[in-house]
Amino acid sequence: MPGDTPKTLEDEVLALQRVPMWQGIDPRRLKLLAFTSERLDFDEGQVLFTQGDPSDAAYVLLEGVADVMVSGVDGPVKVAQIGRYQMIGEMGLLTNGSRSATVVAAAPTAVLRIDKDVFFELMRQFPQMSLAVMVELARRLEQSNARLSLIRSD
């Protein structure tokens, strides 16, 4: 219904304000981001994107949780789980490479799909967002290194 659109848009803006890298960005800009992005809903078990696919967008989880899986010698390995207000898919955009993991909805999940061009325009307009993305990627690398240090080689 047409009357539901502003409420949904406002809900998306409120959700975007909770994404750590976008705190402090003018809500009017976030409203434009929400308006130019696409809301997608996934059932539990549905794939958001697959390792090796071209990177064409980043995603912000509005609701639900998703598992990050990478191909291992013995099959898929869960390396992380992401929840509400977290972003995924930005690494492939930054490297202009393919997806480094498969992301699967671990519960009913709603995301905001942010097109590559929109993502980079935000980075240009808001240098603090670029810094926040770097900090988040460094945090993920530290976590991955810590997990790898626990793996014993036989």
Coordinates of C-alpha atoms in Angstrom, one line a residue:
M1 CA 0.0 0.0 0.0
P2 CA 1.2 3.5 -0.8
G3 CA 0.8 4.6 2.9
D4 CA 3.2 1.9 4.1
T5 CA 6.1 3.2 1.9
P6 CA 7.2 6.1 4.1
K7 CA 7.1 4.0 7.3
T8 CA 9.3 1.3 5.6
L9 CA 11.6 4.0 4.3
E10 CA 11.8 5.6 7.8
D11 CA 12.4 2.2 9.3
E12 CA 15.3 1.6 6.9
V13 CA 16.8 5.0 7.7
L14 CA 16.6 4.2 11.5
A15 CA 18.3 0.9 10.8
L16 CA 21.1 2.6 8.7
Q17 CA 21.7 5.0 11.6
R18 CA 22.6 2.0 13.7
V19 CA 25.3 0.8 11.3
P20 CA 28.5 1.9 13.1
M21 CA 30.2 3.4 10.0
W22 CA 27.2 5.6 9.3
Q23 CA 26.6 7.1 12.7
G24 CA 26.8 10.8 12.4
I25 CA 25.8 11.0 8.8
D26 CA 23.0 13.3 8.1
P27 CA 19.7 11.4 8.2
R28 CA 18.6 13.1 4.9
R29 CA 21.6 11.4 3.2
L30 CA 20.7 8.1 4.8
K31 CA 17.1 8.5 3.5
L32 CA 18.5 9.0 0.0
L33 CA 20.6 5.9 0.5
A34 CA 17.6 3.9 1.7
F35 CA 15.5 5.2 -1.2
T36 CA 18.2 4.3 -3.8
S37 CA 18.9 0.9 -2.3
E38 CA 16.8 -2.3 -2.7
R39 CA 15.3 -4.2 0.3
L40 CA 15.5 -7.9 -0.2
D41 CA 14.0 -10.7 2.0
F42 CA 15.6 -14.1 2.3
D43 CA 14.2 -17.3 3.9
E44 CA 16.4 -19.4 6.2
G45 CA 18.9 -21.3 4.0
Q46 CA 18.7 -18.9 1.0
V47 CA 22.0 -17.7 -0.4
L48 CA 22.5 -13.9 -0.5
F49 CA 25.6 -14.3 -2.7
T50 CA 28.1 -17.0 -3.6
Q51 CA 31.9 -17.2 -3.3
G52 CA 33.4 -16.4 -6.7
D53 CA 30.5 -14.3 -7.9
P54 CA 31.3 -10.8 -9.2
S55 CA 31.0 -8.1 -6.4
D56 CA 28.3 -5.7 -7.4
A57 CA 26.8 -4.5 -4.1
A58 CA 27.2 -4.4 -0.4
Y59 CA 24.4 -5.4 2.0
V60 CA 23.3 -4.2 5.4
L61 CA 21.4 -6.7 7.5
L62 CA 18.2 -5.0 8.7
E63 CA 16.8 -8.2 10.3
G64 CA 17.9 -11.7 11.0
V65 CA 21.3 -13.4 10.8
A66 CA 23.5 -14.8 8.1
D67 CA 26.4 -17.2 8.0
V68 CA 29.6 -16.5 6.1
M69 CA 30.9 -19.6 4.5
V70 CA 34.1 -20.3 2.6
S71 CA 35.1 -23.3 0.6
G72 CA 37.4 -25.7 2.5
V73 CA 39.1 -28.9 1.7
D74 CA 36.3 -30.9 3.3
G75 CA 33.5 -28.7 2.1
P76 CA 32.0 -25.3 3.3
V77 CA 33.4 -23.9 6.5
K78 CA 31.5 -21.3 8.6
V79 CA 33.9 -18.4 9.3
A80 CA 31.5 -15.9 10.8
Q81 CA 28.0 -15.0 11.5
I82 CA 26.6 -11.5 10.9
G83 CA 23.7 -9.9 12.6
R84 CA 21.5 -6.9 12.5
Y85 CA 23.1 -3.6 11.4
Q86 CA 26.2 -5.2 10.1
M87 CA 27.5 -4.8 6.5
I88 CA 28.7 -7.5 4.2
G89 CA 30.0 -7.6 0.7
E90 CA 32.0 -4.4 0.9
M91 CA 35.4 -6.2 0.7
G92 CA 34.8 -7.4 -2.8
L93 CA 33.7 -3.9 -3.8
L94 CA 36.9 -2.4 -2.4
T95 CA 39.1 -5.0 -4.2
N96 CA 37.1 -4.9 -7.4
G97 CA 37.3 -8.7 -7.1
S98 CA 34.9 -11.6 -6.8
R99 CA 33.1 -12.6 -3.6
S100 CA 35.5 -14.1 -1.1
A101 CA 32.7 -16.1 0.7
T102 CA 29.2 -17.4 0.4
V103 CA 26.6 -15.8 2.6
V104 CA 23.6 -17.8 3.6
A105 CA 20.6 -16.6 5.7
A106 CA 20.6 -18.5 9.0
A107 CA 17.1 -17.3 9.8
P108 CA 14.5 -15.2 7.9
T109 CA 16.6 -12.2 6.9
A110 CA 16.0 -8.7 5.4
V111 CA 18.8 -6.8 3.9
L112 CA 19.3 -3.5 2.1
R113 CA 21.3 -4.0 -1.1
I114 CA 23.5 -1.0 -1.8
D115 CA 24.7 -0.8 -5.4
K116 CA 28.5 -0.5 -6.0
D117 CA 28.2 3.0 -7.5
V118 CA 26.1 4.2 -4.6
F119 CA 28.6 2.7 -2.1
F120 CA 31.6 4.4 -3.7
E121 CA 29.7 7.8 -3.9
L122 CA 29.1 7.5 -0.1
M123 CA 32.8 6.8 0.5
R124 CA 33.7 9.9 -1.6
Q125 CA 31.2 12.1 0.2
F126 CA 32.0 10.9 3.7
P127 CA 35.7 10.2 4.4
Q128 CA 34.8 9.1 8.0
M129 CA 32.9 6.2 6.3
S130 CA 36.1 5.2 4.5
L131 CA 38.0 5.1 7.8
A132 CA 35.2 3.1 9.5
V133 CA 35.3 0.5 6.6
M134 CA 39.1 0.2 7.1
V135 CA 38.7 -0.2 10.8
E136 CA 36.0 -2.9 10.4
L137 CA 38.1 -4.8 7.8
A138 CA 41.1 -4.7 10.1
R139 CA 39.0 -6.0 13.0
R140 CA 37.8 -8.9 10.8
L141 CA 41.4 -9.7 9.8
E142 CA 42.4 -9.8 13.5
Q143 CA 39.6 -12.2 14.3
S144 CA 40.5 -14.4 11.4
N145 CA 44.1 -14.4 12.5
A146 CA 43.1 -15.3 16.0
R147 CA 41.0 -18.2 14.7
L148 CA 43.8 -19.4 12.5
S149 CA 46.2 -19.4 15.3
L150 CA 44.0 -21.9 17.1
I151 CA 44.2 -24.4 14.3
R152 CA 46.9 -27.0 14.8
S153 CA 48.8 -28.4 11.9
D154 CA 49.2 -32.1 11.9

